[in-house]
Short mmCIF file of C-alpha atoms in Angstrom, two decimals:
data_model
loop_
_atom_site.label_atom_id
_atom_site.label_comp_id
_atom_site.label_asym_id
_atom_site.label_seq_id
_atom_site.Cartn_x
_atom_site.Cartn_y
_atom_site.Cartn_z
CA MET Q 1 47.57 -67.60 -107.53
CA PRO Q 2 44.61 -69.35 -106.95
CA LYS Q 3 41.05 -68.16 -108.52
CA PHE Q 4 38.50 -67.08 -105.67
CA ALA Q 5 34.99 -67.16 -105.93
CA ALA Q 6 32.67 -65.34 -103.00
CA ASN Q 7 30.19 -67.57 -101.44
CA LEU Q 8 26.84 -65.60 -101.15
CA SER Q 9 25.50 -68.34 -98.90
CA LEU Q 10 27.67 -67.15 -96.16
CA MET Q 11 29.55 -64.13 -97.45
CA PHE Q 12 28.27 -60.60 -97.51
CA ASN Q 13 25.42 -61.31 -95.26
CA GLU Q 14 24.93 -57.94 -94.30
CA ARG Q 15 22.62 -57.64 -97.13
CA GLY Q 16 19.65 -59.63 -98.56
CA PHE Q 17 20.50 -62.39 -101.11
CA LEU Q 18 19.95 -60.69 -104.20
CA GLU Q 19 22.27 -57.62 -103.09
CA ARG Q 20 25.03 -59.76 -102.38
CA PHE Q 21 25.96 -59.99 -106.21
CA ALA Q 22 26.86 -56.19 -106.15
CA ALA Q 23 28.75 -56.50 -103.07
CA ALA Q 24 30.93 -59.40 -104.41
CA ARG Q 25 31.73 -57.46 -107.61
CA ALA Q 26 32.30 -54.21 -105.74
CA ALA Q 27 35.00 -56.07 -103.44
CA GLY Q 28 36.60 -57.30 -106.79
CA PHE Q 29 35.10 -60.91 -107.19
CA ASP Q 30 35.08 -62.26 -110.66
CA ALA Q 31 33.14 -65.39 -109.40
CA VAL Q 32 30.53 -66.44 -106.98
CA GLU Q 33 29.25 -69.38 -105.82
CA PHE Q 34 25.96 -70.35 -103.45
CA LEU Q 35 24.38 -73.29 -101.87
CA PHE Q 36 20.72 -73.12 -103.54
CA PRO Q 37 19.00 -70.83 -106.00
CA TYR Q 38 15.67 -72.55 -105.67
CA ALA Q 39 14.00 -69.52 -103.47
CA PHE Q 40 14.30 -67.47 -106.52
CA GLU Q 41 13.36 -67.54 -110.27
CA PRO Q 42 16.34 -68.49 -112.43
CA GLU Q 43 16.01 -65.19 -114.39
CA GLN Q 44 16.30 -63.04 -111.05
CA ILE Q 45 19.78 -64.80 -110.33
CA ALA Q 46 20.47 -64.58 -114.14
CA GLY Q 47 20.13 -60.80 -114.45
CA ARG Q 48 22.04 -59.99 -111.70
CA LEU Q 49 24.83 -62.20 -112.90
CA ARG Q 50 24.99 -60.44 -116.18
CA ARG Q 51 24.48 -56.65 -114.67
CA TYR Q 52 27.86 -57.26 -112.46
CA GLY Q 53 29.93 -59.24 -114.97
CA LEU Q 54 30.01 -62.26 -112.43
CA GLN Q 55 30.94 -65.70 -113.25
CA LEU Q 56 28.51 -68.55 -110.96
CA VAL Q 57 30.62 -71.44 -110.88
CA LEU Q 58 28.94 -73.91 -108.45
CA HIS Q 59 25.44 -74.79 -106.70
CA ASN Q 60 23.82 -77.66 -105.06
CA PHE Q 61 21.12 -79.76 -105.86
CA PRO Q 62 18.28 -79.53 -103.90
CA PRO Q 63 18.69 -80.42 -100.21
CA GLY Q 64 15.58 -81.61 -99.10
CA ASP Q 65 13.64 -79.64 -96.14
CA TRP Q 66 16.86 -77.59 -95.23
CA ALA Q 67 14.87 -75.81 -92.48
CA ALA Q 68 14.15 -79.36 -90.81
CA GLY Q 69 17.67 -80.39 -90.66
CA GLU Q 70 18.03 -82.42 -94.03
CA ARG Q 71 21.10 -81.86 -95.89
CA GLY Q 72 20.58 -83.80 -99.14
CA PHE Q 73 19.13 -87.17 -99.69
CA ALA Q 74 21.11 -89.04 -102.31
CA CYS Q 75 21.91 -91.81 -99.98
CA ASP Q 76 18.14 -92.64 -99.16
CA PRO Q 77 16.47 -95.61 -100.75
CA ARG Q 78 13.14 -94.34 -99.82
CA ARG Q 79 13.62 -91.09 -101.97
CA ILE Q 80 14.80 -92.31 -105.39
CA ALA Q 81 12.01 -90.71 -107.25
CA GLU Q 82 12.29 -87.25 -105.28
CA PHE Q 83 16.16 -87.26 -106.02
CA GLN Q 84 15.55 -87.95 -109.83
CA ASN Q 85 13.12 -84.96 -109.71
CA SER Q 86 15.28 -82.92 -108.02
CA VAL Q 87 17.90 -83.73 -110.58
CA GLU Q 88 15.88 -82.29 -113.38
CA LEU Q 89 15.40 -79.07 -111.34
CA ALA Q 90 19.02 -78.39 -110.36
CA ILE Q 91 19.71 -78.87 -114.58
CA ASP Q 92 16.98 -76.33 -115.22
CA TYR Q 93 18.78 -73.90 -112.87
CA ALA Q 94 22.01 -74.55 -114.02
CA THR Q 95 21.49 -74.50 -117.72
CA GLU Q 96 19.91 -70.67 -117.30
CA LEU Q 97 22.48 -69.95 -115.18
CA GLY Q 98 25.34 -71.08 -116.96
CA VAL Q 99 26.82 -73.25 -114.35
CA PRO Q 100 29.56 -75.65 -114.82
CA ARG Q 101 29.43 -77.76 -112.07
CA LEU Q 102 26.67 -78.96 -109.40
CA HIS Q 103 27.19 -80.77 -105.71
CA CYS Q 104 25.30 -83.41 -104.80
CA MET Q 105 24.76 -83.83 -101.23
CA ALA Q 106 24.65 -87.10 -100.26
CA GLY Q 107 22.81 -86.56 -97.06
CA LYS Q 108 22.32 -88.03 -93.61
CA LEU Q 109 22.31 -91.81 -93.06
CA PRO Q 110 18.62 -92.43 -92.95
CA PRO Q 111 17.32 -94.16 -89.87
CA LYS Q 112 16.62 -97.97 -89.97
CA VAL Q 113 18.92 -98.05 -93.18
CA GLU Q 114 22.09 -100.06 -93.25
CA PRO Q 115 25.11 -98.14 -94.29
CA GLU Q 116 25.76 -100.59 -97.12
CA ARG Q 117 21.88 -100.28 -98.66
CA ALA Q 118 22.78 -96.07 -98.33
CA HIS Q 119 26.07 -96.89 -100.33
CA ALA Q 120 24.58 -98.68 -102.94
CA THR Q 121 21.61 -95.88 -103.23
CA PHE Q 122 24.09 -93.20 -103.37
CA VAL Q 123 25.85 -94.91 -106.17
CA SER Q 124 22.88 -95.58 -108.19
CA ASN Q 125 21.79 -91.78 -108.05
CA LEU Q 126 25.25 -90.64 -108.62
CA ARG Q 127 25.39 -92.57 -111.82
CA PHE Q 128 21.80 -91.24 -112.82
CA ALA Q 129 22.58 -87.49 -112.15
CA ALA Q 130 25.91 -87.86 -114.13
CA GLU Q 131 24.42 -89.25 -116.82
CA ALA Q 132 21.47 -86.58 -116.79
CA CYS Q 133 23.82 -83.77 -116.42
CA ALA Q 134 26.67 -84.92 -119.17
CA ARG Q 135 23.50 -84.33 -121.90
CA HIS Q 136 24.12 -80.82 -120.79
CA GLY Q 137 27.93 -80.67 -120.07
CA ILE Q 138 27.55 -80.43 -116.34
CA GLU Q 139 30.22 -82.01 -113.97
CA VAL Q 140 28.82 -83.43 -110.92
CA LEU Q 141 30.61 -82.89 -107.63
CA ILE Q 142 30.41 -84.95 -104.31
CA GLU Q 143 31.67 -83.33 -101.10
CA PRO Q 144 32.94 -84.96 -97.88
CA ILE Q 145 31.57 -82.91 -94.90
CA ASN Q 146 32.75 -83.33 -91.10
CA ASP Q 147 29.99 -85.20 -88.99
CA ARG Q 148 30.45 -82.66 -86.25
CA ASP Q 149 28.77 -79.90 -87.81
CA ILE Q 150 26.48 -82.40 -89.98
CA PRO Q 151 26.36 -85.42 -87.23
CA GLY Q 152 25.04 -88.69 -89.26
CA TYR Q 153 26.32 -87.25 -92.80
CA PHE Q 154 26.48 -90.29 -94.78
CA LEU Q 155 30.12 -88.75 -96.63
CA THR Q 156 32.75 -87.84 -94.81
CA ARG Q 157 36.12 -88.79 -95.84
CA SER Q 158 38.23 -88.13 -98.91
CA ARG Q 159 39.19 -91.85 -99.34
CA GLN Q 160 35.46 -92.77 -99.29
CA ALA Q 161 34.51 -90.25 -101.69
CA ALA Q 162 37.54 -91.28 -104.22
CA GLU Q 163 36.07 -95.06 -103.89
CA ILE Q 164 32.53 -94.07 -104.74
CA ILE Q 165 33.53 -91.68 -107.59
CA ALA Q 166 36.03 -94.89 -109.09
CA GLU Q 167 32.77 -97.35 -108.65
CA CYS Q 168 30.44 -94.89 -110.56
CA GLY Q 169 32.62 -94.89 -113.12
CA ALA Q 170 31.17 -91.90 -114.75
CA ASP Q 171 33.69 -89.34 -116.60
CA ASN Q 172 31.83 -86.31 -115.20
CA LEU Q 173 31.95 -87.35 -111.35
CA PHE Q 174 34.46 -85.27 -109.43
CA LEU Q 175 35.48 -84.81 -106.03
CA GLN Q 176 34.81 -81.15 -104.08
CA TYR Q 177 37.59 -81.06 -101.41
CA ASP Q 178 36.57 -78.24 -98.55
CA PHE Q 179 39.79 -77.30 -96.23
CA TYR Q 180 37.53 -77.01 -93.43
CA HIS Q 181 35.67 -80.17 -93.35
CA MET Q 182 38.60 -82.18 -94.11
CA GLN Q 183 40.75 -80.55 -91.51
CA ARG Q 184 38.03 -81.62 -89.07
CA MET Q 185 37.89 -84.90 -90.42
CA GLU Q 186 41.44 -85.99 -91.35
CA GLY Q 187 44.08 -83.50 -91.55
CA ASP Q 188 47.07 -84.11 -93.70
CA LEU Q 189 45.76 -81.66 -95.93
CA ALA Q 190 48.68 -81.34 -98.11
CA HIS Q 191 49.58 -85.10 -98.90
CA THR Q 192 45.80 -85.68 -99.67
CA LEU Q 193 46.06 -82.94 -102.24
CA ARG Q 194 48.77 -84.20 -103.97
CA GLU Q 195 47.11 -87.38 -103.79
CA ARG Q 196 43.27 -86.42 -104.93
CA LEU Q 197 44.32 -83.70 -107.47
CA PRO Q 198 43.16 -85.76 -110.46
CA ILE Q 199 39.83 -86.49 -109.08
CA ILE Q 200 39.39 -82.52 -107.62
CA ARG Q 201 37.36 -80.07 -109.45
CA HIS Q 202 36.48 -77.10 -106.95
CA VAL Q 203 38.09 -76.43 -103.72
CA GLN Q 204 36.34 -74.44 -100.85
CA LEU Q 205 37.98 -72.82 -97.81
CA ALA Q 206 37.38 -72.00 -94.37
CA ASP Q 207 39.81 -71.64 -91.33
CA VAL Q 208 39.52 -74.24 -88.14
CA PRO Q 209 37.85 -73.64 -85.86
CA GLY Q 210 34.87 -71.45 -86.30
CA ARG Q 211 34.76 -71.55 -90.07
CA HIS Q 212 35.79 -68.01 -90.53
CA GLU Q 213 38.64 -66.41 -92.73
CA PRO Q 214 41.57 -67.94 -93.34
CA GLY Q 215 44.53 -66.83 -90.95
CA THR Q 216 41.65 -66.92 -87.72
CA GLY Q 217 42.59 -70.42 -87.07
CA GLU Q 218 45.28 -73.40 -87.58
CA ILE Q 219 45.14 -73.93 -91.02
CA ASN Q 220 48.38 -72.89 -93.02
CA PHE Q 221 46.62 -71.45 -95.78
CA PRO Q 222 49.56 -69.57 -97.67
CA PHE Q 223 51.37 -72.86 -97.72
CA LEU Q 224 48.39 -74.66 -99.08
CA LEU Q 225 47.37 -72.24 -101.71
CA LYS Q 226 50.65 -72.16 -103.10
CA LEU Q 227 50.63 -76.04 -103.31
CA LEU Q 228 47.31 -75.73 -105.34
CA ASP Q 229 49.88 -73.64 -107.71
CA GLU Q 230 52.60 -75.94 -107.46
CA LEU Q 231 50.52 -78.97 -108.59
CA GLY Q 232 49.01 -77.09 -111.56
CA TYR Q 233 45.27 -76.82 -110.05
CA GLU Q 234 43.18 -74.51 -112.42
CA GLY Q 235 39.76 -74.99 -111.03
CA TRP Q 236 38.00 -72.01 -108.47
CA VAL Q 237 38.64 -71.63 -104.73
CA GLY Q 238 35.25 -71.28 -103.25
CA CYS Q 239 35.50 -68.79 -100.06
CA GLU Q 240 32.67 -70.61 -98.44
CA TYR Q 241 33.52 -69.08 -94.75
CA ILE Q 242 31.46 -67.15 -92.37
CA PRO Q 243 32.92 -63.93 -91.84
CA GLN Q 244 34.02 -63.02 -87.97
CA GLY Q 245 32.65 -59.49 -88.77
CA ASP Q 246 31.93 -57.31 -91.67
CA THR Q 247 32.74 -59.08 -95.14
CA VAL Q 248 34.63 -56.28 -96.46
CA GLU Q 249 36.77 -55.48 -93.75
CA GLY Q 250 37.44 -59.70 -93.37
CA LEU Q 251 39.05 -59.92 -96.86
CA ALA Q 252 42.27 -58.01 -95.35
CA TRP Q 253 43.25 -62.11 -95.49
CA LEU Q 254 43.62 -61.87 -99.35
CA SER Q 255 46.08 -58.78 -99.13
CA GLN Q 256 47.71 -60.05 -95.90
CA PHE Q 257 48.75 -63.59 -97.28
CA ASP Q 258 49.45 -61.72 -100.87
CA LEU Q 259 46.95 -64.59 -102.39
CA ILE Q 260 45.58 -62.19 -105.03
CA ARG Q 261 46.91 -60.22 -107.78
CA GLY Q 262 46.39 -56.90 -106.56
CA LYS Q 263 42.30 -56.61 -107.36
CA VAL Q 264 40.59 -57.24 -104.10
CA ALA Q 265 43.26 -55.34 -102.08
CA SER Q 266 43.21 -52.10 -104.62
CA ARG Q 267 39.31 -51.86 -104.66
CA GLN Q 268 38.54 -51.87 -100.97
CA LEU Q 269 41.22 -52.70 -98.72
#
């Protein structure tokens, strides 16, 4: 079955961020992901990864002013120099933390910027990021995000992402496919998985509505995760969901759907 990584930005939030690494290991996870590491020194995170034998599989480029509502700025033609500096910062962290891939958030369409200009800026910035990351053996991912959670987000459809990836022409630029966002925007998840699998390098999950654990909403996760196996997907599946209650108690979905090799269930459930 698929390999699952705990998203430490959303899961185990009963604890402070740096304590979530131990909690993820205790719950049976071998890998983690999170949104951003930049509030901490790289060694603080690297030390916890080593101590608990965890692999960090993904984090994002800097998003801009998150508290003010920014969600990336890669499509903003007025902030190209800032974006290029953010790429270098992300690479500094990624190389120290051993991260194989970074997610580049497109950001919201800036005021008074035409979509065509935002598109051209995003493509140019992605080419810059991909070339810089390639020198360190790092992949760059882009992720369509639903525009109900983030109104005005520039990248919202898997076809749009696929076309941008093709236009960029970078060998290390791929798709990050999130079941939650794409169910809200597109549906037809199984067909899209089959069609987009050659460019997918990371998958994330949460149920709809609510963005909670699998089994709390409408998505047929046993079917989709089995399909990932049948299609030969070998990457990680990030558990980027908001637990309805206690994180560990919520991990019962893994056992219920028989989607693990017994590790999480035997340790905690």
